[in-house]
Coordinates of C-alpha atoms and ligand atoms in Angstrom, one line a residue:
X1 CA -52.1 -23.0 54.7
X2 CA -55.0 -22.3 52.2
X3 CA -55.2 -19.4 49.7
X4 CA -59.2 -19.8 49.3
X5 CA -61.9 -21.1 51.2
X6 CA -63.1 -22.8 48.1
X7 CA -62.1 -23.3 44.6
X8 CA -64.1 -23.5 42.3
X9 CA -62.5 -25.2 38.7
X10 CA -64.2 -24.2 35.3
X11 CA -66.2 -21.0 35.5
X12 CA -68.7 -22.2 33.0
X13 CA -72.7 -22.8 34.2
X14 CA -72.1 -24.9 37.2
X15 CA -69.4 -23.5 39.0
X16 CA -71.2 -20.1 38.5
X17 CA -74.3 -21.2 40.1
X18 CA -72.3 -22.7 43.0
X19 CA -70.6 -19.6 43.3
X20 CA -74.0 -17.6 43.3
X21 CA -75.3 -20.0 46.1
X22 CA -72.6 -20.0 48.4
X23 CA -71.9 -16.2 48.1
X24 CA -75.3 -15.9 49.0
X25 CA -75.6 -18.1 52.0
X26 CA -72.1 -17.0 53.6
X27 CA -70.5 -13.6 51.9
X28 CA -67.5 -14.4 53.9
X29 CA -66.4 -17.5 52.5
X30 CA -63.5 -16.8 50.3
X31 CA -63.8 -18.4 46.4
X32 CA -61.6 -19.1 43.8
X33 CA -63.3 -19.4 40.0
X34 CA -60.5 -20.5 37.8
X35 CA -61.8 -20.7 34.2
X36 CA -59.5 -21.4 31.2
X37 CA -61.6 -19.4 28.4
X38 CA -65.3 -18.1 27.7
X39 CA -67.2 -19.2 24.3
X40 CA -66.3 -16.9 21.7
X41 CA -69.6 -14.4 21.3
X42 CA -70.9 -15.9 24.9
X43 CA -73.5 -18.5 25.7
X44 CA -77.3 -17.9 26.8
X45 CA -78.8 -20.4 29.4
X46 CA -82.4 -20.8 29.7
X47 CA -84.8 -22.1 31.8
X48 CA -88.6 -22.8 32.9
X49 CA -89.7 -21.0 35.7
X50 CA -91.2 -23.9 36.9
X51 CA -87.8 -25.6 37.2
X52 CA -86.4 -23.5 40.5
X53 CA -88.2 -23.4 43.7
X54 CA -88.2 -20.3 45.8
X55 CA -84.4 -19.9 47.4
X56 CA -83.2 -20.9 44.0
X57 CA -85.0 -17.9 42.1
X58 CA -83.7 -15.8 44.7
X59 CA -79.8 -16.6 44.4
X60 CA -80.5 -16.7 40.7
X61 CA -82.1 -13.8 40.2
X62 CA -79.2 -10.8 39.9
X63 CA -77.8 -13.1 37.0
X64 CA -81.4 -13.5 34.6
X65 CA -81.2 -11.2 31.8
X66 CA -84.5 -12.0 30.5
X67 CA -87.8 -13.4 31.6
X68 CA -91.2 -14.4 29.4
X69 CA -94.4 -14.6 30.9
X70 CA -95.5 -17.7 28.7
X71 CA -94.1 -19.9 25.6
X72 CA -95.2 -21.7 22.5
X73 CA -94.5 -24.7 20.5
X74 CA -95.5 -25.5 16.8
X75 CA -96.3 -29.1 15.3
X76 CA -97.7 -29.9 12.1
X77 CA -101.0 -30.6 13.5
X78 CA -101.1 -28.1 16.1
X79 CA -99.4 -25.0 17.7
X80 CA -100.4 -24.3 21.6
X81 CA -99.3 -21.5 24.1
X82 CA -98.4 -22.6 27.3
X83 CA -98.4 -20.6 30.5
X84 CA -95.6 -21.6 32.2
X85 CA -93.1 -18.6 32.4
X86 CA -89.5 -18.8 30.6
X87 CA -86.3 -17.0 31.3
X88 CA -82.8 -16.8 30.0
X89 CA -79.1 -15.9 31.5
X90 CA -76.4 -15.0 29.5
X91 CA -72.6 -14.8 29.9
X92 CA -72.8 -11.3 30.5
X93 CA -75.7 -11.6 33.1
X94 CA -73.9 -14.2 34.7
X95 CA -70.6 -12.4 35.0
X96 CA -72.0 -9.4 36.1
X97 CA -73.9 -10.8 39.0
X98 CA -70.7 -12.9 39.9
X99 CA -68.8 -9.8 40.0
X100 CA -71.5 -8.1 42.6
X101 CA -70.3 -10.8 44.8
X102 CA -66.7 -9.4 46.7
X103 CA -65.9 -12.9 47.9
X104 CA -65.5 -14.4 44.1
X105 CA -62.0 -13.7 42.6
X106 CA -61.9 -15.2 39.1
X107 CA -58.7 -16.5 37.9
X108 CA -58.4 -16.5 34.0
X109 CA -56.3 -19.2 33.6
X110 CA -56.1 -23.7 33.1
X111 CA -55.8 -25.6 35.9
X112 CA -53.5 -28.6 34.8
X113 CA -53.9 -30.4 37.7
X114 CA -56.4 -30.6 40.3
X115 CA -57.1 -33.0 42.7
X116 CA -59.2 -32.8 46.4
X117 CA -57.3 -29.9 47.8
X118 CA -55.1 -28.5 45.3
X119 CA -55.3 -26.9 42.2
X120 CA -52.1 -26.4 39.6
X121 CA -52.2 -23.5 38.0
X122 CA -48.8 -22.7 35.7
X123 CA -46.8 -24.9 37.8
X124 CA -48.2 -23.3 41.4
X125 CA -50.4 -24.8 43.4
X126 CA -53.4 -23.1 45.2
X127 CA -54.7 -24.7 48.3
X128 CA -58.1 -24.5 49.6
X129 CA -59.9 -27.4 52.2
X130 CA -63.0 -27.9 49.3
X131 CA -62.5 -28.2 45.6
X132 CA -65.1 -28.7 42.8
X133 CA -64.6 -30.2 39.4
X134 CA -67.1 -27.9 36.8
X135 CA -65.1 -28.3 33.9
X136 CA -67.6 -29.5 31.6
X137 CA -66.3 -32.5 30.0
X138 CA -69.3 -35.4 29.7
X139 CA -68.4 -38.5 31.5
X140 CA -68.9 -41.0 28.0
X141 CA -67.6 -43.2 28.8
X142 CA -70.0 -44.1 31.5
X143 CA -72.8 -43.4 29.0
X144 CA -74.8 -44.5 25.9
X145 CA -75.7 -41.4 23.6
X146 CA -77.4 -39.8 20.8
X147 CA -76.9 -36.0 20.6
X148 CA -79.0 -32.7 19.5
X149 CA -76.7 -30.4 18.0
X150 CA -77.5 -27.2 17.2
X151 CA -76.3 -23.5 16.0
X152 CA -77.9 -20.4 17.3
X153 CA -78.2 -16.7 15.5
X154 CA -78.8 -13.9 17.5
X155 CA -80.3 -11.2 15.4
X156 CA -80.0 -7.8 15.2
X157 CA -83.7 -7.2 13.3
X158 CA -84.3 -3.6 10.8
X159 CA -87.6 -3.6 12.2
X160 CA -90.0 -5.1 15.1
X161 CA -90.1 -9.1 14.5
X162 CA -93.2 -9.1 16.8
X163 CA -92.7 -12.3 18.5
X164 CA -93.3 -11.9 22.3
X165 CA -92.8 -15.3 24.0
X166 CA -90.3 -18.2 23.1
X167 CA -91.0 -20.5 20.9
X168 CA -89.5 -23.9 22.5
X169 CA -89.8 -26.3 19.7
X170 CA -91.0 -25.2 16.3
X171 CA -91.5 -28.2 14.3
X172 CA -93.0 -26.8 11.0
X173 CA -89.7 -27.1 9.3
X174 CA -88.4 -29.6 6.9
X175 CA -87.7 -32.6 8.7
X176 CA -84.1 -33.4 7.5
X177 CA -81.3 -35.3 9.7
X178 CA -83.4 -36.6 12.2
X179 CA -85.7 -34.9 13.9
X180 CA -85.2 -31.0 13.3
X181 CA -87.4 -27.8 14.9
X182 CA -86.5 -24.4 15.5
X183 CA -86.1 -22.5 18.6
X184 CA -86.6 -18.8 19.4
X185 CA -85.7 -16.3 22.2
X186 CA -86.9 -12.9 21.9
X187 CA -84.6 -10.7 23.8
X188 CA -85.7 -7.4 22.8
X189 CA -88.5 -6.0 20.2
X190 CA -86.0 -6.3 17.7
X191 CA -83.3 -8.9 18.7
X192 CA -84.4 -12.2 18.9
X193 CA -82.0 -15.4 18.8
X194 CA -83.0 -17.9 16.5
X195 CA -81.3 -21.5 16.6
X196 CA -81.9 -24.5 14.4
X197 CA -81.7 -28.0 16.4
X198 CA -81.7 -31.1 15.0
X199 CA -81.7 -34.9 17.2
X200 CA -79.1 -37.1 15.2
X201 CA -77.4 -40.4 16.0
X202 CA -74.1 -39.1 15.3
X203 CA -72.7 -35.6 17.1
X204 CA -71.3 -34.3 14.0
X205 CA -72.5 -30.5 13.6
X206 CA -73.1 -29.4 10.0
X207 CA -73.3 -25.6 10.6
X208 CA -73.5 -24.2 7.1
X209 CA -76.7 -26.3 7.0
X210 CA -78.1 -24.7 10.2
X211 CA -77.0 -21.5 9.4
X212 CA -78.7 -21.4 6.0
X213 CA -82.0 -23.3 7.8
X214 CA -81.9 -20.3 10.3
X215 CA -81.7 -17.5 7.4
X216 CA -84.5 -18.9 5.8
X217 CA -86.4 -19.5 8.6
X218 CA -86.3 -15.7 9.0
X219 CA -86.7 -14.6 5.6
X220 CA -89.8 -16.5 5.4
X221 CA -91.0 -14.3 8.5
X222 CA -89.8 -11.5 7.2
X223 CA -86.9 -10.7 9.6
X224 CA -84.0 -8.8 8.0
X225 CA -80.8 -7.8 10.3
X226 CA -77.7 -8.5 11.3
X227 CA -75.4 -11.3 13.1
X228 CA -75.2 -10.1 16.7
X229 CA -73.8 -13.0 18.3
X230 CA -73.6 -17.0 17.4
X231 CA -73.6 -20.1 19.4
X232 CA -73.0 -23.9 18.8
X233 CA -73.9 -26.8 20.7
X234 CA -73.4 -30.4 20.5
X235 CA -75.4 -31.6 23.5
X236 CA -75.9 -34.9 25.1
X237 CA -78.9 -37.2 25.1
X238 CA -78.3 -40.0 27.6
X239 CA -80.0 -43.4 27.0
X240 CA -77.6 -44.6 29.4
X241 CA -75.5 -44.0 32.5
X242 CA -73.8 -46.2 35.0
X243 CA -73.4 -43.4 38.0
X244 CA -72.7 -45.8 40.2
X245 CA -69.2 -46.8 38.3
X246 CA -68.5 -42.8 37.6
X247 CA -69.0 -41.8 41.4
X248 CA -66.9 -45.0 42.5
X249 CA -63.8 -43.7 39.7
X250 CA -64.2 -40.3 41.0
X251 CA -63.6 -41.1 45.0
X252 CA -60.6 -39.2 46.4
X253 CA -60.4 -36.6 43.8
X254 CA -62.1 -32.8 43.5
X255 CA -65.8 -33.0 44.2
X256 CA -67.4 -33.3 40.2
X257 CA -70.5 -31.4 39.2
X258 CA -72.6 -30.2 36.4
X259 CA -72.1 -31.8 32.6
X260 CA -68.5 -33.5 34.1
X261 CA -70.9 -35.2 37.0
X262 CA -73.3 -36.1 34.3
X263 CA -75.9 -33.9 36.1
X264 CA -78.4 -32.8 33.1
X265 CA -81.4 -33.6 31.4
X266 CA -81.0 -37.1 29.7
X267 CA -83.5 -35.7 27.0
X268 CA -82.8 -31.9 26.5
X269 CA -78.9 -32.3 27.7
X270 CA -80.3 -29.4 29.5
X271 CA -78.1 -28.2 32.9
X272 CA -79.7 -25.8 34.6
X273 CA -82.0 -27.1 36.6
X274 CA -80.1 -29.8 37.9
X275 CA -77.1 -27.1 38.5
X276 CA -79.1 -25.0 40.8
X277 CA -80.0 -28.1 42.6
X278 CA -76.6 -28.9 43.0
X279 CA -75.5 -25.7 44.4
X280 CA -77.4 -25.7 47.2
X281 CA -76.1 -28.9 48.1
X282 CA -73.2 -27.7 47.2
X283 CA -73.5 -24.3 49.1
X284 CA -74.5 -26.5 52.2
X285 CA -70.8 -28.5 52.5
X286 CA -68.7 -26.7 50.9
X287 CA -66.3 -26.5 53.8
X288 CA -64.4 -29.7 52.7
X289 CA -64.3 -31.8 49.6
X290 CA -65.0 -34.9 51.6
X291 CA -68.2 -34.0 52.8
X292 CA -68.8 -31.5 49.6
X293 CA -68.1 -35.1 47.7
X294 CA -70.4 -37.0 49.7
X295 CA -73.3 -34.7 49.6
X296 CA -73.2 -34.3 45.6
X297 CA -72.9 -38.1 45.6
X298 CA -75.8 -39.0 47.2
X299 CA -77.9 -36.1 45.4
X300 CA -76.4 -37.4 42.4
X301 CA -77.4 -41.2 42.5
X302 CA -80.7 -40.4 43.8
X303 CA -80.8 -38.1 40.8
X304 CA -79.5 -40.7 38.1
X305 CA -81.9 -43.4 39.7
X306 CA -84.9 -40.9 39.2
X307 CA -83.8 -40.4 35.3
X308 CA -84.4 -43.9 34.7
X309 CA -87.7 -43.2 33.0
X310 CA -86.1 -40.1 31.2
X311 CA -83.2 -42.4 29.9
X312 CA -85.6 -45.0 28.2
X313 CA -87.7 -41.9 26.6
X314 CA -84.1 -41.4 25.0
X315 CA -83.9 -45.0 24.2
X316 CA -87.3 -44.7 22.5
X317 CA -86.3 -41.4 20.8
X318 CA -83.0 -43.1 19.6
X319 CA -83.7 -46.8 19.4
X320 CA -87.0 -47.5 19.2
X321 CA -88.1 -44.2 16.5
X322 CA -87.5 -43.7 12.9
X323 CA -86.7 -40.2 12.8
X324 CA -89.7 -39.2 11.5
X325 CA -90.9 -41.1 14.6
X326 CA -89.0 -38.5 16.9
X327 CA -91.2 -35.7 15.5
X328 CA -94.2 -37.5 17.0
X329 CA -93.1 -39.1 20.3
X330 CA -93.0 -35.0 21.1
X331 CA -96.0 -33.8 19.3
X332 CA -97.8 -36.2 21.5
X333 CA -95.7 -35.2 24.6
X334 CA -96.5 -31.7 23.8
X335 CA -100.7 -32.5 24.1
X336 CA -100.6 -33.2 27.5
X337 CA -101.5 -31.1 30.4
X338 CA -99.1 -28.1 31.8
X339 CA -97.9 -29.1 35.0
X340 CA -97.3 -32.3 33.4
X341 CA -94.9 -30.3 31.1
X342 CA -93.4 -28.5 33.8
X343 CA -92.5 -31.4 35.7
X344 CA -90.9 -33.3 32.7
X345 CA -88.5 -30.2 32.4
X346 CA -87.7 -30.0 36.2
X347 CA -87.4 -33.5 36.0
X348 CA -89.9 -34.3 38.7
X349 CA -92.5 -36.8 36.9
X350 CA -94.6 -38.7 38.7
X351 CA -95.5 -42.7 38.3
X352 CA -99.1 -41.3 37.2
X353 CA -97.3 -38.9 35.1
X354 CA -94.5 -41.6 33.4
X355 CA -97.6 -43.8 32.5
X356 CA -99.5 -40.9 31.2
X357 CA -96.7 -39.8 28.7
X358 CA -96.7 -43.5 26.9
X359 CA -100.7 -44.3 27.1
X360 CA -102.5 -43.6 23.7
X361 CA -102.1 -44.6 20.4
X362 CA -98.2 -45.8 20.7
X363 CA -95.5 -43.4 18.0
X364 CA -93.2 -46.1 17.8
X365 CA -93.6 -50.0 17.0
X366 CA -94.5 -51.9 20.4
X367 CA -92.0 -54.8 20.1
X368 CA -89.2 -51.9 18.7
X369 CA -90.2 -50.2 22.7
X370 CA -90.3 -53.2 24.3
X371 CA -87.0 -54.0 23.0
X372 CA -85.4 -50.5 24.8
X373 CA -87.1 -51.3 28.0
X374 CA -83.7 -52.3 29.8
X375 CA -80.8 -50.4 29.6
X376 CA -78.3 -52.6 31.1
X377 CA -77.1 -53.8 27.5
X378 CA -75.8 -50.6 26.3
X379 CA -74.3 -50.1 30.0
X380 CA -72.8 -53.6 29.5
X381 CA -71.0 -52.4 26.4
X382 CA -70.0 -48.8 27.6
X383 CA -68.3 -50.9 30.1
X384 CA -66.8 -52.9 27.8
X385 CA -65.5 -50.0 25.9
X386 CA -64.4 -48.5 29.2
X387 CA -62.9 -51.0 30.1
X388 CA -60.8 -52.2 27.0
X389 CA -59.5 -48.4 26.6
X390 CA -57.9 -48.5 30.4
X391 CA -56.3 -51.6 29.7
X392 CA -54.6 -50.4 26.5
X393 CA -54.3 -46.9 28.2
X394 CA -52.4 -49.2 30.9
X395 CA -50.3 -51.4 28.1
X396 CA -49.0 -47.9 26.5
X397 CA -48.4 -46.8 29.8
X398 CA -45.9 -50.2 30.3
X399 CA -44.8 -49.7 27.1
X400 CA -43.2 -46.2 28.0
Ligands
FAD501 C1 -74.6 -23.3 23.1 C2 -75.2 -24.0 24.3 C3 -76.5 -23.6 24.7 C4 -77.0 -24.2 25.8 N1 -78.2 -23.8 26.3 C5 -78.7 -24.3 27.4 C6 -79.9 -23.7 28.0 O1 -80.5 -22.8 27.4 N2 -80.3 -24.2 29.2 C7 -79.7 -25.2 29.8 O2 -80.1 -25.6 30.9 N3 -78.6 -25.8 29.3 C8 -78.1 -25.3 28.1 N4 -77.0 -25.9 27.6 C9 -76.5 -27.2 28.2 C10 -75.7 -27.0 29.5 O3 -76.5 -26.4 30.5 C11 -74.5 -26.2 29.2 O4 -73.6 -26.9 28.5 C12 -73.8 -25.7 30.5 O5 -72.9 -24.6 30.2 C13 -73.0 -26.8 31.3 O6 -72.5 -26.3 32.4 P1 -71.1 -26.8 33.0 O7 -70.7 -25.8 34.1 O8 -71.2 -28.2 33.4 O9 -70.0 -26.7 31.9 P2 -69.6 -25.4 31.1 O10 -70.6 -24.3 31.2 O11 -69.2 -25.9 29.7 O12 -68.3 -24.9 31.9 C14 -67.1 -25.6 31.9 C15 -66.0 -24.5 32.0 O13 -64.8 -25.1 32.4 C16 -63.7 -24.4 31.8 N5 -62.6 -25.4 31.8 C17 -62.5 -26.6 31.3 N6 -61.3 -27.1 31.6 C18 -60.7 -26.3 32.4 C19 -59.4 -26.3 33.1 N7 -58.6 -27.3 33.0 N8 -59.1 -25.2 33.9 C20 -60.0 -24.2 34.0 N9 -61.1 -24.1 33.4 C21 -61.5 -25.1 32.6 C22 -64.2 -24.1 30.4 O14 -63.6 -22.9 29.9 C23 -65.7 -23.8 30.7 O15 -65.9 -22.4 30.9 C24 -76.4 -25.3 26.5 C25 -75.1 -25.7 26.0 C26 -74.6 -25.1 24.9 C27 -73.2 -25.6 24.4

């Protein structure tokens, strides 16, 4: 007996995308979205155009709610426009294009339990023969992190702000808290989302700081309006990550994806990309959670073995860099060629490309670099960690 083809738990970035993808490559296939709640004020997701290939910007496309031709970023020794084209989803975009498709029912509820072919749902249990896992929580304890937390303002501007493209990083702020730039979408002539983002070692947001760095920013420019919407994010930077131990935990259970999979950007924290990836994977076996499972495993390993360079960048961001050091591992990133860009955000670098990004005059001290090379001692101690918590989880548990 099965109530769904599919079910698909969380209703956040991930599952959404899956949704999108499967819906697309078989309109029959009956899906379940259970979500327990949406971000008060909604969510925007963006993206470089440069990140999708072809099929994905096709299944993507009904859920973009807006798309730049170029972008810009701002250092204190240069600003440059690049060429590659931007583009942004929101909540609403998202939801609207999910509800085009007949075969997604979305479910507004918790799952409390859910496991390869079951999901528990107030005390019932809804049966389907594949089941994925999109519920968002990072796996840290298979992971060594710093974190870039952030607020965003969406606002509503009196008059014309005149900014056309997005500005990805603008780092001709006060450097305060690690390293700090600003970051800004504009949706409309005169509604534009502005969000203040800082790297820190700790993940501990101070948003009356970023929300008075934000108004300032745009009183200085000369943008007066009001709060249309507000977002918060305390985002991952990976400078570790045994997959190979999270994958093995996982077996048996619902097939995991997205931010609970660990699939993002080890240096943005960044999902989308890698969630569109995944759902064409995704799309292609999702007729059983064994062979769904398998599938996003393999795509997933390959994945976390092709981060390796992107982990030690973290490591060098985090470890190696005095904050003021951050500023200029970027600035530096940020002089070299396009596609080089493009594929550093798509996460597609090449060996010429990883040994570009570190020639030149080097930001941080060599023996500090050489020192982060490896990551295997902060995987050693996040299994440590892991380990010491299941075996007092397991004493309490005797205990009981
Ligand atoms: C404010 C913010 C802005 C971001 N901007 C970008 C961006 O521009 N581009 C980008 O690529 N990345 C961005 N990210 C990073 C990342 O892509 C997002 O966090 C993305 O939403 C992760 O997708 P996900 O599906 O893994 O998790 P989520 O989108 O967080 O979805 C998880 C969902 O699971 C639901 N859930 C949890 N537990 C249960 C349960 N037991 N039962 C039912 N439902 C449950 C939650 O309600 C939630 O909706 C941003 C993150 C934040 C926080």
């Amino acid at each position: 007996m099965r109530d769904a083809d599919l079910i698909l738990v969380g209703g956040g970035l991930a599952n959404s995308l899956i949704a999108l993808a499967v819906a697309a490559r078989d309109p029959a296939r009956r899906i379940l979205l259970v979500d327990a709640g949406a971000q008060a004020g909604g969510h925007t997701w963006s993206f470089h155009q440069t990140d999708l290939n072809d099929r994905q910007r096709q299944w993507l496309a009904p859920a973009i709610a807006c798309a730049w031709p170029g972008q810009e970023v701002r250092f204190s020794r240069y600003a440059r426009r690049l060429r590659t084209g931007y583009a942004s989803l929101t909540s609403a975009s998202l939801a609207a294009a999910l509800a085009a498709c007949p075969s997604v029912i979305r479910i507004p509820a918790r799952a409390e339990r859910i496991s390869a072919k079951r999901v528990h749902i107030d005390g019932q249990a809804w049966r389907a023969p594949c089941v994925i896992d999109g519920t968002g929580r990072i796996p840290e304890a298979y992971m060594a992190l710093g974190w870039q937390v952030f607020v965003g303002v969406e606002l509503d501007c009196a008059a014309p702000h005149g900014r056309d493209v997005p500005i990805i990083m603008d780092a001709q702020v006060a450097q305060n808290d690690g390293y700090r730039f600003v970051y800004t979408l504009p949706f409309t002539d005169r509604r534009i989302l502005i969000e203040d983002t800082r790297y820190t070692d700790g993940s501990v947001l101070d948003e009356a700081d970023c929300l008075a760095a934000i108004h300032d920013y745009a009183a200085k420019r000369g943008w007066e309006g009001a709060e249309a919407r507000r977002e918060r994010g305390v985002l991952p930077v990976v400078m570790a990550f045994d997959a190979a131990a999270f994958w093995a935990d996982a077996a048996g259970g619902a097939v995991p994806v997205g931010m609970r999979a660990g699939l993002f950007h080890p240096v943005t924290g960044y999902s989308l990309p890698l969630a569109a990836r995944v759902a064409d994977v995704a799309a292609a076996h999702a007729c059983d959670t064994r062979e769904a499972f398998a599938a996003v495993r393999r795509f997933a390993l390959q994945e976390a073995r092709r981060q390796t360079y992107s982990r030690f960048l973290s490591r060098l961001l985090f470890r190696a860099a005095e904050p003021e050091q951050r500023r200029r591992i970027l600035e530096h990133f940020y002089r070299l060629s396009e596609p080089l860009i493009e594929r550093f955000y798509a996460g597609r670098l090449t060996l010429a490309d990883r040994a570009r990004i570190l020639i030149g005059k080097p930001p941080v001290p060599i023996p500090r670099a050489l020192a982060c090379l490896s990551e295997r001692p902060l995987l050693k101690a996040a299994r440590r960690k892991r380990l010491g918590e299941e075996a007092l989880l397991g004493a309490n548990a005797e205990g009981v």
